[in-house]
Amino acid sequence: MKRYIAHRLLQGVLLLCLVASIVFFVGRLTGNPADLMLPEDVSAEDRAALIQVLGLDGPLHEQFFIFVRNALHGDLGMSIRMRQPAVEAFFSRLPNTLAIIPWAILLAMAVGIPLGVVAALHRGGWIDRMAGAIAVLGVAIPSFWLGILLIFVFSVQLGWLPSGRMGGPSHYVLPVITLGTFLIAGFMRLVRSSMLEVMDSEYIKLARIKGLRESVVIWKHGLRNALIPVLTLWGVFVGNLITGAIVTETIFAWPGIGRLTYEAVIFRDFPLLQAVIILKSILILSINLLVDILYAYVDPRIRLA
Amino acid sequence: MNTQTVLEVRNLHTHFFLRRGIVKAVDGVSFTLARGEVLGLVGESGCGKSVTALSIMRLLPRGGARTIQGQIWLDGTDILTHTPRQMRDVRGRKISMALQDPQTSLNPVFTIGAQLREALMRRLRAAQAAITQAAIAALRAVDIAAPEQRMGQYPHQMSGGMKQRVVGAIAISGHPDVLIADEPTTALDVTIQLQYLKLLKRLQQDTNMAILFITHDFGVVARMCDRVAVMYAGRIVECGKVTDVFAHPSHPYTKALIASVTKLKGSSGRLPTIEGQPPSLMDIPIGCRFAPRCPHAEQRCRDIYPPSFPINDTHTADCWQLAPS
Ligand SMILES: Nc1ncnc2c1ncn2[C@@H]1O[C@H](COP(=O)(O)OP(=O)(O)O)[C@@H](O)[C@H]1O
Ligand SMILES: [Mg+2]
C-alpha cells in the first residue's frame, strides 16, 4: 500500500511538471504576455518597463528556469489586477469553491445512485426509460441555461432564494443544484451498468439462497459492489465539477476559484491565469490520489494486494 | 432410513421465452426425495439440471425464464404457490443450495465472518457474541482450521477448496431439510473433491438432511447417493436405487453412460461422449428425446414419448422397450 501511494505520488509530480511546462511554453508561444496586458496605445518605455518587471526580457530557457525556481518556492507570480501574489489570490478563493463542491457531489450521488439502482432493477421497463431520460436531461441542459432559469424562477418570480453572492444556507441552494445536476447522469449510468452486472452474479444468488430480504440483497450486497467502479471515477467527477464551477460561479457571482478563472481571462491577468491552471491541476491530482486510497479501502482485494 | 417424503417435484416445466424461440430447459421433471436421503441427478451438461435446481429455489435467472407448469411439494405445501415473502422464509431454513463455482459464490467485499453471521442471524435471534460463536462453530464443522482467524478474512484470501467449504457452511447454516448441491466439486481439483465429498456425506449423516446431488460424474453418484435420477434433454429418463441402476440400467441412454464409465474405469469417470448430439432444447423431438441416437429406436419411439415403466417397485425407466407385450 505504501509503495502504491509513493508510486502514485511520483506519477502526480511528473504530470504536474508536464502541465507547468505546457502552461509556460504555450503562454510564451502566443507572443509576449506583456502585449496581452497592455493597452494598444502604450508607449515603448512603459512596455519595456513592464517586460522587465515581469522578467520577460531574458532568453526563453532562462525565463523557464526562473519560473521553475520561483514555483518551487511557492511563487507563481503576481496577479496584475489584484496586485497580490497569484497563489494568495487562489487560496483566498479556494474555500468558497470547496464550500459548494461537496454539496453538489452529494446531491448528484443522492439522486444519481438510487436512480441507477432503480433503473437497473427495472431494466428495459418504463422506470428505466424515465430514469434514463432524467439523466440525459441533466447532461443536455447547459449549466448557464439551468442557472439562469433557476434564478428567473426562484429568485425573480417567486423571490424564495437569493440570486447570487455568498451568504447563509439559502445562498447555496441554486449554485449547488446547477453544479450537481450536471453530474447526476454520470452517477446514474455508472451505477446502472455496474448494478446490472452485479445482480447477475453468483454471490447475489447465494445471498438470496440465505433467505435475506430483497432490500438487503440489493442495497447491501449489490450496491456495495456496484459502487466500486463508481468510486474509481469519483476523481474524474470532482475534476468535472472544478471545471464546471467556472460557469456556475460566474452566473451566481460566487467568489470561488471558478469565478477567479473567469476573471483572470476577461481581465487578461496572465500570471493569475497561469497560477490558477497549475494550482487547479495540483488540486485535481491530490483528489484523485485521495480517491484511490479510499478505493483501496473499500475494495479489500486491492487493500491487501 | 426414514422414508417420509420431504420434497416432491411433479411434472415441472421451466422454459426460457427468448426472442429466438422457446428453450424447454425443464420439460416434465418429476421425482421425490425422502428425509435424509441423497438423490443424484446426473446428465450431460446442458440437459437442465441447474435450471431444475433454480426452479425449486425459485431463483431463476432474469430474462424470460418461467416455470409454467408443475408442483413442488416441500413439507406438504406447494412452494410454487408461495408469495415472495413466504419463499424467503423457506430459503435457507427448509431448502438451501450450494452453488457450483466457489470463486464467484462469495461476496468479495464482505468478510467470511460477516457473510456467515448474516445467514445465522435469521435462525438464531441471539446476541452478537453468540452468533459469532455459532459462526466459528459452523466453520469448524466444515473442517476449516483456525476458524477464529478466518472469520476476519475476505474470500480472495482463501483457496478454492476452502471457499467451497465456506459456501457449504453458509448453505447449511439454517439447518435446512433439503440441500441442493449443484456440481459442488466440478471446480475443484481431484484430491480436494474427495475431501469435500467426504465432508458433505458426514454433514448429511450428522444432520439427516436430504440432498439433491447434481453432477455429471457417475463415479461421484456411486460414492455419494442412495438413489439416482438420470436426466436427458429436460426430462428424467430413469430413476432408481444406485445399486439397481448400476446393476440393471434399463434406459438405452443410461446403459450407454454406464458402459462407457466402466470401460474408462480408472480414469476420471466423467460422462464420455455417446454417438450423436443431444437435441436442441428449442426443437425437441415429439417422441422419445433419445430416439435419434438410440440403436433400438422404432417408429413408436419417434411418435410418442414413452410412459415410465416400472422395473421393480423403486426403479423406473421411460422406454418403449420395457412395455409389457
Ligand atoms: N440464462 C439462460 N438463458 C437462456 N437459456 C438458458 C439459460 N440458462 C440455461 N439455459 C438453457 O437451459 C438449458 C439447461 O441449462 P442448465 O440447467 O444450466 O444445464 P446443466 O444440466 O448443465 O446444469 C441449457 O441448454 C440452456 O440452453
Ligand atoms: Mg449446471
XYZ file of C-alpha atoms and ligand atoms in Angstrom:
658
model
C 0.000 0.000 0.000
C 2.797 2.448 0.889
C 4.614 1.622 -2.320
C 1.419 2.119 -4.242
C 0.927 5.576 -2.756
C 4.573 6.508 -3.413
C 4.164 5.352 -6.992
C 1.032 7.432 -7.433
C 2.709 10.485 -5.870
C 5.610 10.248 -8.277
C 3.196 9.940 -11.171
C 1.390 13.043 -9.935
C 4.583 15.072 -9.691
C 5.617 14.121 -13.233
C 2.196 15.035 -14.543
C 2.374 18.350 -12.757
C 5.765 19.158 -14.316
C 4.235 18.463 -17.690
C 1.264 20.741 -17.010
C 3.518 23.523 -15.748
C 5.787 23.294 -18.795
C 2.847 23.345 -21.171
C 1.333 26.340 -19.396
C 4.636 28.174 -19.548
C 5.535 27.465 -23.157
C 2.045 27.903 -24.575
C 1.932 31.246 -22.782
C 5.165 32.337 -24.478
C 4.214 30.814 -27.813
C 1.272 33.154 -28.236
C 3.514 36.195 -28.130
C 4.952 38.271 -25.374
C 2.479 38.131 -22.466
C 3.173 41.805 -21.820
C 1.306 42.705 -25.002
C -1.791 40.911 -23.777
C -1.802 43.001 -20.652
C -1.125 46.420 -22.115
C -3.491 48.745 -23.913
C -2.737 49.132 -27.631
C -1.533 52.718 -27.462
C 1.102 52.128 -24.791
C 4.447 53.889 -25.066
C 7.599 51.895 -25.815
C 9.204 52.776 -22.467
C 6.188 51.614 -20.492
C 6.194 48.374 -22.417
C 9.903 47.801 -21.785
C 9.438 48.586 -18.118
C 6.640 46.057 -17.734
C 8.640 43.418 -19.585
C 11.471 43.918 -17.168
C 9.230 43.813 -14.109
C 7.699 40.556 -15.307
C 11.116 39.074 -16.069
C 10.208 38.643 -19.729
C 13.419 40.127 -21.130
C 15.845 37.195 -20.878
C 16.125 34.238 -23.263
C 13.313 31.679 -23.056
C 15.223 28.928 -21.238
C 16.365 31.428 -18.649
C 12.811 32.611 -18.155
C 11.725 28.993 -17.701
C 14.466 28.403 -15.175
C 13.350 31.442 -13.165
C 9.721 30.306 -13.441
C 10.541 26.847 -12.086
C 12.704 28.180 -9.308
C 10.021 30.605 -8.179
C 7.345 27.938 -8.465
C 9.321 25.635 -6.203
C 9.334 28.442 -3.646
C 5.572 28.729 -3.923
C 5.736 31.853 -6.040
C 3.664 31.735 -9.206
C 3.885 35.445 -9.955
C 1.796 38.481 -9.101
C -1.756 38.997 -10.174
C -1.697 42.155 -12.249
C -5.233 43.236 -11.492
C -5.314 42.392 -7.800
C -1.716 43.400 -7.085
C -1.240 40.421 -4.824
C 0.592 37.102 -5.271
C -1.426 34.809 -7.553
C -1.066 31.929 -5.099
C -2.556 34.054 -2.348
C -5.452 35.094 -4.558
C -6.117 31.447 -5.378
C -6.070 30.245 -1.813
C -8.249 33.055 -0.553
C -10.910 31.989 -3.067
C -10.491 28.210 -2.793
C -12.540 27.715 0.405
C -15.563 29.274 -1.287
C -15.442 26.698 -4.069
C -14.769 23.858 -1.678
C -17.848 25.001 0.208
C -20.165 24.111 -2.679
C -18.452 21.174 -4.379
C -19.174 18.556 -1.679
C -22.838 19.555 -1.653
C -23.005 19.308 -5.428
C -21.481 15.822 -5.351
C -23.748 14.805 -2.520
C -26.755 15.992 -4.484
C -25.602 14.199 -7.632
C -24.999 10.981 -5.701
C -28.200 11.222 -3.712
C -30.173 11.464 -6.946
C -27.942 9.570 -9.360
C -27.161 6.434 -7.356
C -30.720 5.438 -6.381
C -31.848 6.328 -9.892
C -29.194 3.994 -11.290
C -30.151 1.168 -8.941
C -33.853 1.501 -9.677
C -33.165 1.676 -13.407
C -31.073 -1.497 -13.240
C -33.749 -3.352 -11.294
C -36.348 -2.432 -13.905
C -34.141 -2.915 -16.910
C -35.979 -2.173 -20.126
C -39.158 -1.083 -18.335
C -40.680 2.383 -18.242
C -38.949 3.227 -14.950
C -35.612 2.504 -16.600
C -36.510 4.717 -19.538
C -37.720 7.540 -17.269
C -34.511 7.409 -15.239
C -32.511 7.451 -18.466
C -34.436 10.478 -19.684
C -33.825 12.378 -16.438
C -30.143 11.578 -16.667
C -29.858 12.690 -20.277
C -31.682 15.902 -19.429
C -29.127 16.576 -16.709
C -26.294 16.451 -19.222
C -28.101 18.108 -22.095
C -29.137 21.211 -20.186
C -26.223 23.637 -20.255
C -25.255 24.882 -16.792
C -25.583 28.530 -17.729
C -29.110 27.979 -19.012
C -30.166 25.985 -15.945
C -28.550 28.565 -13.650
C -30.340 31.438 -15.334
C -33.631 29.525 -15.379
C -33.352 28.791 -11.653
C -32.572 32.429 -10.900
C -35.516 33.527 -13.012
C -37.985 31.174 -11.324
C -36.849 31.066 -7.713
C -35.282 34.498 -7.291
C -37.036 36.804 -9.701
C -40.537 35.280 -9.963
C -41.041 33.593 -6.607
C -38.482 35.542 -4.603
C -37.716 32.483 -2.456
C -33.976 32.304 -2.860
C -31.136 34.790 -3.396
C -29.836 35.014 -6.941
C -26.164 35.196 -6.105
C -23.229 36.040 -3.849
C -22.175 34.098 -0.813
C -24.218 34.179 2.351
C -26.353 31.942 4.557
C -27.541 28.431 3.609
C -30.182 29.799 1.237
C -27.414 31.210 -0.958
C -26.090 27.700 -1.567
C -29.254 26.152 -2.944
C -29.259 27.365 -6.537
C -25.499 27.085 -7.230
C -25.420 23.581 -5.762
C -28.369 22.464 -7.900
C -26.819 23.980 -11.009
C -23.461 22.360 -10.402
C -24.779 18.990 -9.203
C -27.368 18.385 -11.928
C -24.593 18.046 -14.410
C -23.180 15.004 -12.586
C -26.423 13.120 -11.906
C -26.267 11.367 -15.248
C -22.697 10.255 -14.686
C -23.522 8.566 -11.407
C -26.774 7.140 -12.699
C -25.295 5.499 -15.778
C -22.329 4.033 -13.976
C -24.387 2.630 -11.132
C -26.951 1.222 -13.537
C -24.448 -0.689 -15.629
C -22.384 -2.000 -12.738
C -25.524 -2.899 -10.807
C -26.821 -4.915 -13.776
C -23.634 -6.923 -13.790
C -23.514 -7.405 -10.039
C -27.128 -8.545 -9.705
C -26.492 -11.434 -12.096
C -23.572 -12.691 -10.040
C -23.384 -15.896 -8.054
C -22.870 -14.169 -4.732
C -26.173 -12.362 -5.149
C -27.745 -15.755 -5.786
C -26.148 -17.053 -2.579
C -27.415 -14.031 -0.647
C -30.934 -14.893 -1.814
C -30.422 -18.575 -1.004
C -29.659 -17.490 2.555
C -33.150 -16.045 2.591
C -32.093 -12.424 3.032
C -34.643 -9.715 2.454
C -34.551 -8.372 -1.103
C -33.759 -4.869 0.177
C -30.657 -6.225 1.943
C -29.667 -8.161 -1.172
C -29.939 -5.047 -3.342
C -28.722 -2.207 -1.167
C -26.083 -4.060 0.818
C -24.742 -6.968 -1.207
C -25.448 -5.466 -4.609
C -24.798 -1.762 -4.224
C -21.605 -2.097 -2.217
C -20.075 -3.974 -5.145
C -21.669 -1.778 -7.759
C -20.139 1.304 -6.145
C -16.559 0.136 -6.640
C -16.332 1.227 -10.278
C -18.171 4.436 -9.343
C -15.550 5.273 -6.791
C -12.737 4.908 -9.299
C -14.358 7.649 -11.352
C -15.016 9.917 -8.416
C -11.788 11.787 -9.057
C -12.894 12.418 -12.625
C -16.236 13.697 -11.366
C -14.600 16.122 -8.948
C -12.392 17.288 -11.793
C -15.528 17.889 -13.839
C -17.017 19.910 -11.023
C -13.958 22.112 -10.631
C -14.183 22.850 -14.329
C -17.961 23.192 -14.191
C -17.606 25.663 -11.332
C -16.341 28.310 -13.774
C -19.775 28.750 -15.324
C -21.786 28.271 -12.144
C -19.709 30.655 -10.060
C -19.788 33.251 -12.773
C -23.595 33.140 -13.026
C -24.122 33.280 -9.274
C -21.338 35.793 -8.565
C -19.812 33.214 -6.266
C -16.300 34.280 -5.247
C -14.565 30.923 -5.761
C -11.746 29.719 -7.977
C -14.121 29.203 -10.892
C -15.007 32.850 -10.953
C -11.337 33.695 -10.376
C -10.500 31.776 -13.547
C -13.147 33.688 -15.443
C -11.839 36.998 -14.124
C -8.250 36.117 -14.997
C -9.374 35.515 -18.560
C -11.519 38.579 -19.082
C -9.100 40.936 -17.351
C -6.146 39.399 -19.212
C -4.458 38.699 -15.898
C -1.895 36.374 -17.409
C 0.195 35.462 -14.325
C -3.003 34.781 -12.403
C -4.380 32.518 -15.118
C -1.105 30.614 -15.242
C -1.148 30.143 -11.476
C -4.800 29.114 -11.410
C -4.247 26.408 -14.010
C -1.275 24.954 -12.171
C -2.931 25.072 -8.767
C -6.135 23.521 -10.068
C -4.051 20.701 -11.529
C -2.475 20.118 -8.135
C -5.910 20.118 -6.565
C -7.347 17.606 -9.033
C -4.310 15.353 -8.757
C -4.478 15.314 -4.957
C -8.164 14.492 -5.038
C -7.513 11.620 -7.411
C -4.826 10.258 -5.152
C -7.122 10.516 -2.167
C -9.859 8.709 -4.054
C -7.505 5.894 -4.983
C -6.574 5.400 -1.364
C -10.246 5.396 -0.426
C -10.912 2.921 -3.225
C -8.315 0.576 -1.818
C -10.075 0.828 1.498
C -13.474 -0.141 0.079
C -12.208 -2.989 -2.100
C -10.327 -5.432 0.107
C -8.809 -7.140 -2.921
C -6.725 -4.027 -3.590
C -6.092 -3.127 0.021
C -4.328 -6.374 0.740
C -2.653 -6.907 -2.590
C -33.680 -44.916 6.754
C -36.809 -42.899 7.269
C -38.853 -42.904 4.070
C -41.042 -39.902 4.759
C -41.081 -37.689 1.658
C -39.698 -34.194 2.229
C -39.586 -32.907 -1.349
C -41.724 -33.973 -4.253
C -41.440 -32.410 -7.687
C -44.325 -33.176 -10.017
C -44.326 -32.604 -13.743
C -42.149 -29.480 -13.599
C -41.851 -27.382 -16.753
C -39.475 -24.407 -16.850
C -38.959 -22.706 -20.180
C -36.908 -19.760 -21.384
C -39.028 -17.486 -23.523
C -36.453 -15.861 -25.749
C -36.762 -13.744 -28.856
C -35.285 -16.523 -30.958
C -37.627 -19.171 -29.562
C -38.657 -21.179 -26.516
C -35.945 -23.180 -24.753
C -37.600 -26.066 -22.931
C -34.839 -26.488 -20.360
C -37.004 -28.471 -17.935
C -39.881 -30.248 -19.610
C -41.782 -32.617 -17.349
C -39.472 -33.473 -14.456
C -40.842 -35.498 -11.526
C -39.050 -37.045 -8.566
C -39.316 -37.466 -4.822
C -36.770 -37.063 -2.094
C -37.131 -38.751 1.288
C -35.927 -37.237 4.554
C -32.225 -37.945 4.999
C -31.828 -39.360 1.515
C -29.247 -38.434 -1.118
C -30.626 -38.416 -4.632
C -28.198 -37.995 -7.509
C -29.287 -36.050 -10.588
C -26.951 -36.949 -13.449
C -26.860 -35.920 -17.056
C -24.746 -34.275 -19.691
C -24.005 -30.586 -19.469
C -26.965 -28.526 -20.728
C -29.653 -31.126 -20.040
C -31.418 -28.889 -17.493
C -30.015 -29.896 -14.098
C -29.226 -26.389 -12.865
C -32.491 -24.998 -14.180
C -34.321 -27.739 -12.260
C -32.460 -26.692 -9.099
C -33.108 -22.990 -9.594
C -36.774 -23.683 -10.320
C -37.055 -25.424 -6.965
C -35.330 -22.498 -5.212
C -37.475 -20.136 -7.286
C -34.371 -18.186 -8.197
C -34.495 -18.423 -11.974
C -32.206 -16.074 -13.906
C -33.727 -12.887 -15.279
C -34.654 -12.681 -18.905
C -37.570 -14.868 -19.869
C -37.276 -17.888 -17.564
C -40.635 -19.086 -16.223
C -41.913 -22.189 -14.502
C -45.129 -22.679 -16.424
C -46.409 -25.942 -15.036
C -45.930 -28.385 -12.206
C -45.877 -28.574 -8.431
C -43.067 -28.530 -5.893
C -44.252 -30.033 -2.628
C -41.966 -29.199 0.248
C -43.040 -30.461 3.632
C -46.642 -30.693 2.493
C -47.059 -27.341 0.723
C -46.632 -26.467 -2.923
C -43.983 -23.741 -2.844
C -44.874 -22.637 -6.366
C -47.938 -21.016 -4.769
C -45.825 -19.173 -2.170
C -45.604 -15.394 -2.154
C -42.066 -13.965 -2.449
C -42.191 -13.316 1.307
C -43.140 -16.887 2.139
C -40.479 -18.107 -0.256
C -37.855 -16.062 1.575
C -38.766 -17.777 4.831
C -38.386 -21.167 3.174
C -34.990 -20.452 1.633
C -32.033 -21.225 3.818
C -34.207 -22.813 6.503
C -36.201 -25.515 4.752
C -34.368 -25.714 1.475
C -30.951 -24.423 0.584
C -28.431 -24.661 -2.193
C -24.655 -24.819 -2.587
C -23.508 -23.256 -5.812
C -21.081 -24.658 -8.303
C -18.307 -22.082 -8.506
C -16.586 -21.259 -5.204
C -14.626 -18.433 -6.827
C -17.702 -16.305 -7.508
C -20.166 -17.516 -4.880
C -18.909 -15.386 -2.001
C -19.312 -11.647 -1.876
C -15.827 -10.157 -2.403
C -16.366 -7.080 -0.251
C -17.518 -8.719 2.972
C -15.551 -10.930 5.341
C -16.308 -14.629 5.633
C -17.463 -13.960 9.169
C -19.912 -11.255 8.125
C -21.407 -13.451 5.417
C -21.814 -16.379 7.739
C -23.189 -14.342 10.617
C -25.766 -12.836 8.327
C -27.031 -16.294 7.454
C -27.048 -17.400 11.089
C -28.805 -14.294 12.321
C -32.000 -15.410 10.640
C -32.093 -18.641 12.573
C -30.717 -17.555 15.923
C -32.284 -14.460 17.339
C -29.372 -14.251 19.737
C -26.826 -11.732 20.957
C -23.952 -10.742 18.685
C -21.404 -12.750 20.659
C -23.498 -15.906 20.479
C -23.879 -15.531 16.722
C -20.141 -15.087 16.326
C -19.603 -18.253 18.346
C -22.104 -20.090 16.158
C -20.318 -18.862 13.036
C -16.970 -20.095 14.343
C -18.563 -23.436 15.140
C -20.034 -23.600 11.634
C -16.597 -23.040 10.114
C -15.120 -25.681 12.365
C -17.846 -28.092 11.286
C -16.665 -27.792 7.679
C -13.065 -28.531 8.717
C -11.681 -25.014 8.467
C -8.570 -24.698 10.588
C -8.173 -21.689 12.876
C -11.765 -20.536 12.280
C -11.394 -17.533 14.629
C -8.774 -16.045 12.312
C -10.671 -16.969 9.154
C -13.725 -15.029 10.312
C -11.993 -11.728 9.588
C -10.669 -12.744 6.181
C -12.017 -11.941 2.753
C -12.840 -14.575 0.129
C -9.823 -13.726 -2.025
C -7.556 -14.719 0.848
C -8.755 -18.325 0.738
C -8.143 -21.285 -1.538
C -10.870 -22.634 -3.814
C -11.447 -25.707 -1.662
C -11.760 -23.594 1.455
C -14.173 -21.188 -0.212
C -16.314 -24.097 -1.318
C -16.484 -25.317 2.272
C -17.477 -21.834 3.412
C -20.223 -21.800 0.780
C -21.312 -25.168 2.165
C -21.290 -23.825 5.718
C -23.442 -20.872 4.661
C -25.840 -23.098 2.750
C -26.497 -25.390 5.699
C -26.329 -22.720 8.404
C -30.123 -22.552 8.574
C -30.386 -26.316 9.171
C -32.371 -26.950 6.005
C -34.323 -30.166 5.464
C -33.158 -30.243 1.858
C -29.846 -29.180 0.368
C -29.388 -28.886 -3.362
C -25.722 -29.284 -4.251
C -25.200 -28.200 -7.862
C -21.968 -29.795 -9.071
C -20.219 -28.641 -5.896
C -16.899 -30.222 -6.779
C -16.609 -29.577 -10.508
C -14.440 -26.500 -9.979
C -12.111 -28.222 -7.503
C -9.110 -30.396 -8.214
C -9.337 -34.122 -7.642
C -7.889 -34.574 -4.145
C -9.892 -31.652 -2.817
C -13.023 -33.048 -4.497
C -12.739 -36.211 -2.460
C -12.228 -34.288 0.746
C -15.288 -32.190 0.066
C -17.463 -35.176 -0.789
C -16.490 -36.930 2.424
C -17.264 -33.788 4.381
C -20.643 -33.415 2.712
C -21.505 -37.047 3.393
C -20.535 -36.676 7.043
C -22.574 -33.482 7.465
C -25.506 -35.168 5.790
C -25.348 -38.124 8.156
C -24.937 -35.880 11.209
C -27.885 -33.637 10.377
C -30.084 -36.100 8.480
C -30.782 -33.557 5.763
C -31.804 -34.740 2.325
C -29.531 -33.831 -0.565
C -30.330 -33.417 -4.220
C -26.861 -34.004 -5.567
C -26.362 -32.679 -9.078
C -23.394 -33.982 -11.032
C -22.318 -35.167 -14.431
C -19.969 -37.701 -12.837
C -21.264 -41.261 -12.349
C -18.322 -42.060 -10.087
C -19.487 -39.392 -7.645
C -23.015 -40.805 -7.767
C -21.756 -44.234 -6.698
C -19.874 -42.677 -3.811
C -22.498 -40.244 -2.569
C -26.025 -41.265 -3.430
C -28.760 -43.640 -2.296
C -30.807 -43.213 -5.443
C -30.084 -41.714 -8.832
C -32.168 -39.940 -11.482
C -30.753 -39.789 -14.993
C -31.704 -36.688 -16.919
C -31.699 -36.273 -20.671
C -32.836 -33.213 -22.642
C -35.078 -31.742 -19.959
C -36.586 -34.987 -18.592
C -35.694 -37.717 -16.148
C -35.437 -40.898 -18.196
C -34.543 -43.382 -15.464
C -34.686 -43.374 -11.693
C -33.919 -45.946 -9.038
C -31.616 -47.115 -6.276
C -27.993 -46.623 -7.225
C -27.272 -50.349 -6.888
C -30.257 -51.265 -9.118
C -29.455 -48.698 -11.786
C -25.817 -49.735 -11.913
C -26.651 -53.443 -11.976
C -29.609 -53.190 -14.388
C -29.514 -49.964 -16.363
C -32.772 -50.043 -18.293
C -32.868 -46.959 -20.493
C -30.546 -47.148 -23.519
C -29.103 -43.768 -22.532
C -28.243 -44.983 -19.014
C -26.815 -48.187 -20.478
C -24.571 -46.237 -22.805
C -23.445 -43.980 -19.967
C -22.659 -46.798 -17.592
C -20.984 -48.898 -20.284
C -18.674 -46.065 -21.136
C -17.875 -45.351 -17.478
C -16.929 -48.981 -16.816
C -14.901 -49.026 -19.994
C -12.999 -46.000 -18.773
C -12.529 -47.395 -15.291
C -9.535 -45.844 -13.643
C -9.888 -42.578 -15.479
C -11.925 -39.688 -14.111
C -15.252 -41.452 -14.583
C -16.806 -38.439 -16.270
C -19.585 -38.914 -18.782
C -17.880 -39.721 -22.041
C -19.367 -38.898 -25.378
C -22.052 -41.049 -26.891
C -22.587 -41.254 -30.637
C -24.529 -38.168 -31.807
C -25.636 -34.970 -30.071
C -28.438 -34.302 -27.576
C -31.318 -32.476 -29.280
C -31.540 -28.700 -29.139
C -33.861 -27.780 -26.273
C -35.515 -25.317 -28.623
C -36.530 -28.065 -31.006
C -37.251 -31.210 -29.021
C -38.453 -34.344 -30.856
C -42.115 -35.167 -30.135
C -41.373 -38.769 -29.248
C -38.548 -40.083 -27.103
C -35.788 -37.468 -26.952
C -33.107 -40.118 -27.190
C -34.599 -41.837 -30.251
C -32.334 -40.060 -32.786
C -29.276 -41.509 -31.003
C -30.795 -44.809 -29.906
C -29.714 -48.072 -31.606
C -33.072 -49.710 -30.751
C -35.395 -46.893 -31.863
C -38.650 -47.972 -33.527
C -41.458 -45.989 -35.098
C -43.459 -45.561 -31.853
C -40.325 -44.159 -30.145
C -40.315 -41.340 -32.665
C -44.070 -40.759 -32.416
C -44.966 -40.885 -28.730
C -42.996 -40.143 -25.574
C -42.935 -43.381 -23.526
C -44.509 -43.523 -20.055
C -42.452 -44.539 -17.020
C -42.365 -48.340 -16.871
C -41.540 -49.992 -13.537
C -38.586 -52.373 -13.393
C -39.133 -53.016 -9.709
C -41.066 -51.051 -7.098
C -38.372 -48.365 -6.783
C -36.851 -48.434 -10.248
C -38.467 -46.932 -13.378
C -37.374 -46.009 -16.893
C -39.055 -44.154 -19.777
C -38.514 -46.543 -22.677
C -40.903 -48.395 -25.024
C -38.670 -51.459 -24.901
C -39.916 -52.012 -21.370
C -43.583 -52.043 -22.391
C -45.252 -55.316 -21.453
C -46.027 -57.071 -24.753
N -29.984 -17.753 -18.682
C -30.366 -18.583 -19.688
N -30.915 -18.076 -20.819
C -31.299 -18.901 -21.821
N -31.183 -20.225 -21.792
C -30.654 -20.799 -20.722
C -30.207 -20.000 -19.596
N -29.712 -20.842 -18.657
C -29.852 -22.102 -19.164
N -30.410 -22.077 -20.396
C -30.738 -23.233 -21.224
O -31.219 -24.251 -20.413
C -30.569 -25.465 -20.703
C -30.260 -26.193 -19.434
O -29.263 -25.489 -18.734
P -28.692 -25.987 -17.339
O -29.810 -26.367 -16.458
O -27.793 -24.913 -16.852
O -27.842 -27.249 -17.748
P -26.986 -28.200 -16.804
O -27.662 -29.531 -16.880
O -25.632 -28.260 -17.415
O -26.980 -27.609 -15.438
C -29.308 -25.116 -21.484
O -29.207 -25.978 -22.570
C -29.510 -23.718 -21.954
O -29.777 -23.696 -23.322
Mg -25.343 -26.779 -14.360
